[in-house]
Amino acid sequence: MGQVLGCVQVKQSTVAVKECFGKYDDVLQPGCHFVPWCLGCGVAGVLSTRVMQLSLRCETKTKDNVFVNVVASIQYRALAEKASDAYYKLTNTKAQIQSYVFDVIRATVPKMELDAVFEQKNTIAKAVDEELGKAMSAYGYEIVQTLIVDIVPDEHVKKAMNEINAAARLRVATNDKAEAEKIMQIKRAEGDAESKYLAGLGVSRQRQAIVDGLRDSVLAFSGNVPGTSSKDIMDMVLMTQYFDTMKEIGASSKSNAVFIPHGPGAVSDVASQVRNGLLQGNATTES
């Protein structure tokens, strides 16, 4: 009924192009308009002013001869004030945008190496946006945003890049592991040296305590038993210790078989050897 009466309704976020006898006449904004069809007027078409998105995939190669697929996303919209240009000047808007995007990408990416392409995505997007915005403004379109959403190299190149990265990380891990083992060996050697030092210090103190005990025993025995010499007292002390040692060896259930000469002569030899050792130790200390 509205068309019969010459009334046309234009929806929100759209504009309509009005023609009279096939010639452009006006741009109808959203709302209700009178278009007398009986006078040769009519709506040639409707143009959306919403932001639209076009995703493109462009194959090109880098400066180091690596083929990559650059995935770009172009957000654009028709300008209401230039609706006539947007409607009449372009027959295929998406194809026109794609041609400009491919031209800019294939002129920019070959100047960069592969790593630089990943690092300078914003540079590529800016170049596409500037060139595309300048070209499409003449056709009544505005480029709202240009995004480089992905860069996809060949599968073999991706595998090689992953292997290089893995090898580099493995080399760092190996160096760290070797450094850790070096530190552990140094600490182990320092601990072993400290342990041996403390063990030697303990043996030295033990021997000193034995010597001091024997000296005190000799002095006490000489004072309580007149007429005894130091040699007699030392022989008796060594004899007592000898039998105590034999008793401990025999009482131990885990001791191995030990064959030692046993008899008065053997005890005398042991006493002589211990006494000579003590005398030599005292002489060394005094010197």
mmCIF file of C-alpha atoms in Angstrom:
data_model
loop_
_atom_site.group_PDB
_atom_site.id
_atom_site.type_symbol
_atom_site.label_atom_id
_atom_site.label_comp_id
_atom_site.label_asym_id
_atom_site.label_seq_id
_atom_site.Cartn_x
_atom_site.Cartn_y
_atom_site.Cartn_z
ATOM 1 C CA MET A 1 0.000 0.000 0.000
ATOM 2 C CA GLY A 2 2.838 2.368 0.803
ATOM 3 C CA GLN A 3 4.483 1.755 -2.547
ATOM 4 C CA VAL A 4 1.172 2.373 -4.313
ATOM 5 C CA LEU A 5 0.896 5.741 -2.576
ATOM 6 C CA GLY A 6 4.584 6.493 -3.269
ATOM 7 C CA CYS A 7 5.764 6.142 0.338
ATOM 8 C CA VAL A 8 9.115 4.467 1.049
ATOM 9 C CA GLN A 9 10.465 3.426 4.459
ATOM 10 C CA VAL A 10 14.249 3.455 4.980
ATOM 11 C CA LYS A 11 15.479 1.426 7.970
ATOM 12 C CA GLN A 12 17.981 2.547 10.579
ATOM 13 C CA SER A 13 21.714 2.246 9.673
ATOM 14 C CA THR A 14 20.852 2.244 5.971
ATOM 15 C CA VAL A 15 20.401 4.850 3.230
ATOM 16 C CA ALA A 16 18.467 4.570 0.011
ATOM 17 C CA VAL A 17 19.494 5.921 -3.375
ATOM 18 C CA LYS A 18 16.680 7.713 -5.193
ATOM 19 C CA GLU A 19 16.532 7.959 -8.988
ATOM 20 C CA CYS A 20 14.213 9.806 -11.338
ATOM 21 C CA PHE A 21 13.898 8.323 -14.802
ATOM 22 C CA GLY A 22 17.130 6.356 -14.198
ATOM 23 C CA LYS A 23 19.152 9.371 -13.072
ATOM 24 C CA TYR A 24 20.536 9.828 -9.564
ATOM 25 C CA ASP A 25 18.408 12.298 -7.634
ATOM 26 C CA ASP A 26 18.996 12.064 -3.861
ATOM 27 C CA VAL A 27 20.064 9.966 -0.859
ATOM 28 C CA LEU A 28 17.223 9.060 1.464
ATOM 29 C CA GLN A 29 18.094 8.914 5.160
ATOM 30 C CA PRO A 30 16.375 6.509 7.614
ATOM 31 C CA GLY A 31 12.660 7.243 7.941
ATOM 32 C CA CYS A 32 9.610 7.598 5.679
ATOM 33 C CA HIS A 33 9.916 9.351 2.315
ATOM 34 C CA PHE A 34 7.546 10.227 -0.515
ATOM 35 C CA VAL A 35 8.762 8.831 -3.816
ATOM 36 C CA PRO A 36 6.151 9.335 -6.543
ATOM 37 C CA TRP A 37 6.634 6.434 -8.866
ATOM 38 C CA CYS A 38 4.105 7.933 -11.239
ATOM 39 C CA LEU A 39 6.567 10.765 -11.928
ATOM 40 C CA GLY A 40 9.359 8.360 -12.778
ATOM 41 C CA CYS A 41 10.957 8.350 -9.321
ATOM 42 C CA GLY A 42 12.031 5.230 -7.448
ATOM 43 C CA VAL A 43 14.567 3.672 -5.119
ATOM 44 C CA ALA A 44 17.526 2.294 -7.026
ATOM 45 C CA GLY A 45 19.002 0.481 -4.054
ATOM 46 C CA VAL A 46 19.748 0.428 -0.356
ATOM 47 C CA LEU A 47 23.210 0.843 1.149
ATOM 48 C CA SER A 48 24.151 -0.227 4.693
ATOM 49 C CA THR A 49 26.199 2.176 6.798
ATOM 50 C CA ARG A 50 27.119 -0.462 9.405
ATOM 51 C CA VAL A 51 30.715 -1.536 9.941
ATOM 52 C CA MET A 52 31.442 -4.648 7.900
ATOM 53 C CA GLN A 53 34.394 -6.990 8.101
ATOM 54 C CA LEU A 54 36.333 -8.702 5.353
ATOM 55 C CA SER A 55 38.868 -11.445 6.160
ATOM 56 C CA LEU A 56 41.603 -12.074 3.614
ATOM 57 C CA ARG A 57 44.425 -14.576 3.273
ATOM 58 C CA CYS A 58 47.385 -13.433 1.214
ATOM 59 C CA GLU A 59 50.335 -15.647 0.281
ATOM 60 C CA THR A 60 53.690 -13.952 -0.140
ATOM 61 C CA LYS A 61 57.349 -14.501 0.690
ATOM 62 C CA THR A 62 59.769 -12.781 3.014
ATOM 63 C CA LYS A 63 63.194 -11.313 2.376
ATOM 64 C CA ASP A 64 64.849 -14.605 3.377
ATOM 65 C CA ASN A 65 62.689 -16.493 0.813
ATOM 66 C CA VAL A 66 60.186 -18.047 3.218
ATOM 67 C CA PHE A 67 56.610 -18.318 1.968
ATOM 68 C CA VAL A 68 53.988 -17.197 4.478
ATOM 69 C CA ASN A 69 50.236 -16.672 4.512
ATOM 70 C CA VAL A 70 49.252 -13.314 5.982
ATOM 71 C CA VAL A 71 45.705 -13.271 7.356
ATOM 72 C CA ALA A 72 44.254 -9.755 7.428
ATOM 73 C CA SER A 73 40.938 -8.479 8.737
ATOM 74 C CA ILE A 74 39.561 -5.257 7.217
ATOM 75 C CA GLN A 75 36.743 -3.367 8.945
ATOM 76 C CA TYR A 76 35.046 -0.808 6.698
ATOM 77 C CA ARG A 77 31.751 1.032 6.207
ATOM 78 C CA ALA A 78 30.025 3.183 3.627
ATOM 79 C CA LEU A 79 29.785 6.910 4.372
ATOM 80 C CA ALA A 80 26.246 8.258 4.348
ATOM 81 C CA GLU A 81 27.361 11.598 2.946
ATOM 82 C CA LYS A 82 29.097 9.798 0.057
ATOM 83 C CA ALA A 83 26.445 7.183 -0.519
ATOM 84 C CA SER A 84 26.185 7.989 -4.226
ATOM 85 C CA ASP A 85 29.899 7.318 -4.751
ATOM 86 C CA ALA A 86 29.720 4.091 -2.750
ATOM 87 C CA TYR A 87 26.706 2.908 -4.735
ATOM 88 C CA TYR A 88 27.665 3.928 -8.262
ATOM 89 C CA LYS A 89 31.457 3.851 -8.443
ATOM 90 C CA LEU A 90 32.108 0.276 -7.296
ATOM 91 C CA THR A 91 30.521 -2.874 -8.595
ATOM 92 C CA ASN A 92 32.333 -5.268 -6.210
ATOM 93 C CA THR A 93 33.542 -3.595 -3.024
ATOM 94 C CA LYS A 94 35.093 -6.701 -1.477
ATOM 95 C CA ALA A 95 37.102 -7.548 -4.577
ATOM 96 C CA GLN A 96 38.391 -3.966 -4.772
ATOM 97 C CA ILE A 97 39.475 -3.989 -1.131
ATOM 98 C CA GLN A 98 41.131 -7.374 -1.574
ATOM 99 C CA SER A 99 43.163 -6.114 -4.523
ATOM 100 C CA TYR A 100 44.525 -3.151 -2.559
ATOM 101 C CA VAL A 101 45.305 -5.282 0.505
ATOM 102 C CA PHE A 102 47.153 -7.911 -1.546
ATOM 103 C CA ASP A 103 49.133 -5.212 -3.341
ATOM 104 C CA VAL A 104 50.291 -3.550 -0.104
ATOM 105 C CA ILE A 105 51.122 -6.820 1.692
ATOM 106 C CA ARG A 106 53.107 -8.174 -1.261
ATOM 107 C CA ALA A 107 55.009 -4.899 -1.451
ATOM 108 C CA THR A 108 55.768 -4.707 2.304
ATOM 109 C CA VAL A 109 56.458 -8.261 3.512
ATOM 110 C CA PRO A 110 59.214 -9.086 0.935
ATOM 111 C CA LYS A 111 61.276 -6.286 2.480
ATOM 112 C CA MET A 112 61.327 -8.051 5.884
ATOM 113 C CA GLU A 113 62.848 -11.254 7.145
ATOM 114 C CA LEU A 114 60.609 -13.877 8.727
ATOM 115 C CA ASP A 115 61.313 -12.884 12.337
ATOM 116 C CA ALA A 116 60.718 -9.224 11.502
ATOM 117 C CA VAL A 117 57.324 -10.070 9.949
ATOM 118 C CA PHE A 118 56.180 -11.527 13.273
ATOM 119 C CA GLU A 119 57.642 -8.630 15.227
ATOM 120 C CA GLN A 120 56.307 -5.838 12.970
ATOM 121 C CA LYS A 121 52.721 -6.883 12.340
ATOM 122 C CA ASN A 122 51.582 -3.400 13.314
ATOM 123 C CA THR A 123 53.847 -1.894 10.660
ATOM 124 C CA ILE A 124 52.227 -4.057 7.983
ATOM 125 C CA ALA A 125 48.741 -3.224 9.268
ATOM 126 C CA LYS A 126 49.550 0.499 9.269
ATOM 127 C CA ALA A 127 50.823 0.381 5.675
ATOM 128 C CA VAL A 128 47.678 -1.438 4.535
ATOM 129 C CA ASP A 129 45.435 0.975 6.444
ATOM 130 C CA GLU A 130 47.062 4.086 4.988
ATOM 131 C CA GLU A 131 47.032 2.877 1.394
ATOM 132 C CA LEU A 132 43.575 1.352 1.576
ATOM 133 C CA GLY A 133 42.050 4.331 3.394
ATOM 134 C CA LYS A 134 43.415 6.742 0.803
ATOM 135 C CA ALA A 135 42.095 4.664 -2.115
ATOM 136 C CA MET A 136 38.669 3.758 -0.724
ATOM 137 C CA SER A 137 37.812 7.282 0.451
ATOM 138 C CA ALA A 138 37.428 8.232 -3.213
ATOM 139 C CA TYR A 139 34.721 5.586 -3.539
ATOM 140 C CA GLY A 140 32.732 6.675 -0.477
ATOM 141 C CA TYR A 141 34.076 4.093 1.970
ATOM 142 C CA GLU A 142 35.895 4.540 5.268
ATOM 143 C CA ILE A 143 38.454 2.031 6.540
ATOM 144 C CA VAL A 144 37.712 1.753 10.246
ATOM 145 C CA GLN A 145 40.443 -0.704 11.261
ATOM 146 C CA THR A 146 43.013 -2.944 9.626
ATOM 147 C CA LEU A 147 44.304 -5.936 11.590
ATOM 148 C CA ILE A 148 46.942 -8.527 10.774
ATOM 149 C CA VAL A 149 45.428 -11.367 12.773
ATOM 150 C CA ASP A 150 47.812 -14.196 11.844
ATOM 151 C CA ILE A 151 51.027 -15.035 10.017
ATOM 152 C CA VAL A 152 51.258 -18.674 8.958
ATOM 153 C CA PRO A 153 54.540 -19.941 7.477
ATOM 154 C CA ASP A 154 54.896 -23.274 5.723
ATOM 155 C CA GLU A 155 54.623 -26.357 7.964
ATOM 156 C CA HIS A 156 58.225 -27.360 7.254
ATOM 157 C CA VAL A 157 59.386 -23.870 8.234
ATOM 158 C CA LYS A 158 57.356 -23.992 11.455
ATOM 159 C CA LYS A 159 58.849 -27.383 12.292
ATOM 160 C CA ALA A 160 62.370 -26.100 11.627
ATOM 161 C CA MET A 161 61.753 -23.015 13.776
ATOM 162 C CA ASN A 162 60.472 -25.192 16.612
ATOM 163 C CA GLU A 163 63.517 -27.458 16.337
ATOM 164 C CA ILE A 164 65.869 -24.459 16.443
ATOM 165 C CA ASN A 165 64.084 -23.111 19.509
ATOM 166 C CA ALA A 166 64.123 -26.529 21.167
ATOM 167 C CA ALA A 167 67.852 -26.951 20.454
ATOM 168 C CA ALA A 168 68.614 -23.529 21.917
ATOM 169 C CA ARG A 169 66.625 -24.286 25.060
ATOM 170 C CA LEU A 170 68.283 -27.709 25.348
ATOM 171 C CA ARG A 171 71.713 -26.068 25.100
ATOM 172 C CA VAL A 172 70.839 -23.647 27.891
ATOM 173 C CA ALA A 173 69.455 -26.487 30.003
ATOM 174 C CA THR A 174 72.615 -28.544 29.443
ATOM 175 C CA ASN A 175 74.816 -25.642 30.496
ATOM 176 C CA ASP A 176 72.714 -25.080 33.599
ATOM 177 C CA LYS A 177 72.827 -28.778 34.456
ATOM 178 C CA ALA A 178 76.618 -28.890 34.018
ATOM 179 C CA GLU A 179 77.009 -25.783 36.177
ATOM 180 C CA ALA A 180 74.814 -27.362 38.862
ATOM 181 C CA GLU A 181 76.859 -30.573 38.815
ATOM 182 C CA LYS A 182 80.057 -28.515 39.068
ATOM 183 C CA ILE A 183 78.716 -26.705 42.125
ATOM 184 C CA MET A 184 77.649 -30.018 43.671
ATOM 185 C CA GLN A 185 81.110 -31.515 43.142
ATOM 186 C CA ILE A 186 82.781 -28.455 44.629
ATOM 187 C CA LYS A 187 80.493 -28.530 47.645
ATOM 188 C CA ARG A 188 81.009 -32.292 47.990
ATOM 189 C CA ALA A 189 84.799 -31.843 47.877
ATOM 190 C CA GLU A 190 84.631 -29.022 50.409
ATOM 191 C CA GLY A 191 82.476 -31.176 52.672
ATOM 192 C CA ASP A 192 84.827 -34.140 52.312
ATOM 193 C CA ALA A 193 87.837 -31.944 53.110
ATOM 194 C CA GLU A 194 86.085 -30.489 56.151
ATOM 195 C CA SER A 195 85.062 -33.994 57.267
ATOM 196 C CA LYS A 196 88.624 -35.286 56.964
ATOM 197 C CA TYR A 197 89.954 -32.247 58.795
ATOM 198 C CA LEU A 198 87.520 -32.776 61.661
ATOM 199 C CA ALA A 199 88.270 -36.526 61.715
ATOM 200 C CA GLY A 200 92.002 -35.821 61.912
ATOM 201 C CA LEU A 201 91.406 -33.262 64.621
ATOM 202 C CA GLY A 202 89.369 -35.828 66.539
ATOM 203 C CA VAL A 203 92.086 -38.490 66.223
ATOM 204 C CA SER A 204 94.709 -35.979 67.319
ATOM 205 C CA ARG A 205 92.673 -35.018 70.376
ATOM 206 C CA GLN A 206 92.004 -38.675 71.145
ATOM 207 C CA ARG A 207 95.694 -39.502 71.068
ATOM 208 C CA GLN A 208 96.481 -36.459 73.165
ATOM 209 C CA ALA A 209 93.893 -37.571 75.699
ATOM 210 C CA ILE A 210 95.401 -41.081 75.792
ATOM 211 C CA VAL A 211 98.883 -39.680 76.355
ATOM 212 C CA ASP A 212 97.590 -37.356 79.086
ATOM 213 C CA GLY A 213 95.760 -40.249 80.753
ATOM 214 C CA LEU A 214 98.818 -42.494 80.684
ATOM 215 C CA ARG A 215 100.947 -39.697 82.123
ATOM 216 C CA ASP A 216 98.494 -39.096 84.937
ATOM 217 C CA SER A 217 98.299 -42.835 85.639
ATOM 218 C CA VAL A 218 102.092 -43.161 85.805
ATOM 219 C CA LEU A 219 102.405 -40.185 88.132
ATOM 220 C CA ALA A 220 99.608 -41.387 90.418
ATOM 221 C CA PHE A 221 100.962 -44.953 90.579
ATOM 222 C CA SER A 222 104.496 -43.731 91.299
ATOM 223 C CA GLY A 223 103.260 -41.608 94.186
ATOM 224 C CA ASN A 224 101.182 -44.409 95.738
ATOM 225 C CA VAL A 225 103.626 -47.318 95.182
ATOM 226 C CA PRO A 226 107.184 -46.340 96.120
ATOM 227 C CA GLY A 227 110.071 -48.112 94.397
ATOM 228 C CA THR A 228 108.409 -48.566 90.990
ATOM 229 C CA SER A 229 109.894 -47.103 87.850
ATOM 230 C CA SER A 230 108.064 -45.439 85.003
ATOM 231 C CA LYS A 231 108.903 -48.350 82.720
ATOM 232 C CA ASP A 232 107.278 -50.862 85.091
ATOM 233 C CA ILE A 233 104.150 -48.784 85.368
ATOM 234 C CA MET A 234 103.922 -48.291 81.588
ATOM 235 C CA ASP A 235 104.341 -52.028 80.972
ATOM 236 C CA MET A 236 101.577 -52.797 83.416
ATOM 237 C CA VAL A 237 99.230 -50.197 81.884
ATOM 238 C CA LEU A 238 99.887 -51.495 78.389
ATOM 239 C CA MET A 239 99.379 -55.062 79.581
ATOM 240 C CA THR A 240 96.004 -54.088 81.066
ATOM 241 C CA GLN A 241 94.931 -52.347 77.869
ATOM 242 C CA TYR A 242 96.119 -55.323 75.809
ATOM 243 C CA PHE A 243 93.918 -57.734 77.747
ATOM 244 C CA ASP A 244 90.982 -55.317 77.633
ATOM 245 C CA THR A 245 91.334 -55.193 73.853
ATOM 246 C CA MET A 246 91.445 -58.984 73.621
ATOM 247 C CA LYS A 247 88.322 -59.166 75.783
ATOM 248 C CA GLU A 248 86.403 -56.723 73.544
ATOM 249 C CA ILE A 249 87.401 -58.619 70.392
ATOM 250 C CA GLY A 250 86.241 -61.878 71.881
ATOM 251 C CA ALA A 251 82.964 -60.445 73.169
ATOM 252 C CA SER A 252 81.977 -58.856 69.831
ATOM 253 C CA SER A 253 79.606 -61.054 67.807
ATOM 254 C CA LYS A 254 80.351 -59.236 64.526
ATOM 255 C CA SER A 255 84.132 -59.312 64.724
ATOM 256 C CA ASN A 256 86.116 -61.283 62.164
ATOM 257 C CA ALA A 257 88.833 -63.749 63.020
ATOM 258 C CA VAL A 258 92.014 -61.949 64.059
ATOM 259 C CA PHE A 259 95.339 -63.806 64.337
ATOM 260 C CA ILE A 260 97.861 -62.073 66.568
ATOM 261 C CA PRO A 261 100.908 -63.448 68.403
ATOM 262 C CA HIS A 262 100.040 -64.118 72.040
ATOM 263 C CA GLY A 263 102.420 -64.688 74.894
ATOM 264 C CA PRO A 264 104.625 -62.800 77.330
ATOM 265 C CA GLY A 265 107.192 -62.085 74.637
ATOM 266 C CA ALA A 266 104.537 -60.697 72.297
ATOM 267 C CA VAL A 267 103.145 -58.462 75.029
ATOM 268 C CA SER A 268 106.659 -57.200 75.718
ATOM 269 C CA ASP A 269 107.157 -56.399 72.057
ATOM 270 C CA VAL A 270 103.843 -54.498 71.919
ATOM 271 C CA ALA A 271 104.803 -52.514 75.009
ATOM 272 C CA SER A 272 108.207 -51.721 73.534
ATOM 273 C CA GLN A 273 106.685 -50.523 70.255
ATOM 274 C CA VAL A 274 104.088 -48.327 71.963
ATOM 275 C CA ARG A 275 106.691 -46.856 74.318
ATOM 276 C CA ASN A 276 109.081 -46.074 71.470
ATOM 277 C CA GLY A 277 106.245 -44.472 69.532
ATOM 278 C CA LEU A 278 105.318 -42.250 72.453
ATOM 279 C CA LEU A 279 108.937 -41.236 72.965
ATOM 280 C CA GLN A 280 109.346 -40.374 69.318
ATOM 281 C CA GLY A 281 106.089 -38.386 69.381
ATOM 282 C CA ASN A 282 107.229 -36.419 72.410
ATOM 283 C CA ALA A 283 110.600 -35.752 70.789
ATOM 284 C CA THR A 284 108.905 -34.478 67.623
ATOM 285 C CA THR A 285 106.607 -32.232 69.644
ATOM 286 C CA GLU A 286 109.486 -30.761 71.645
ATOM 287 C CA SER A 287 111.549 -30.089 68.488
#
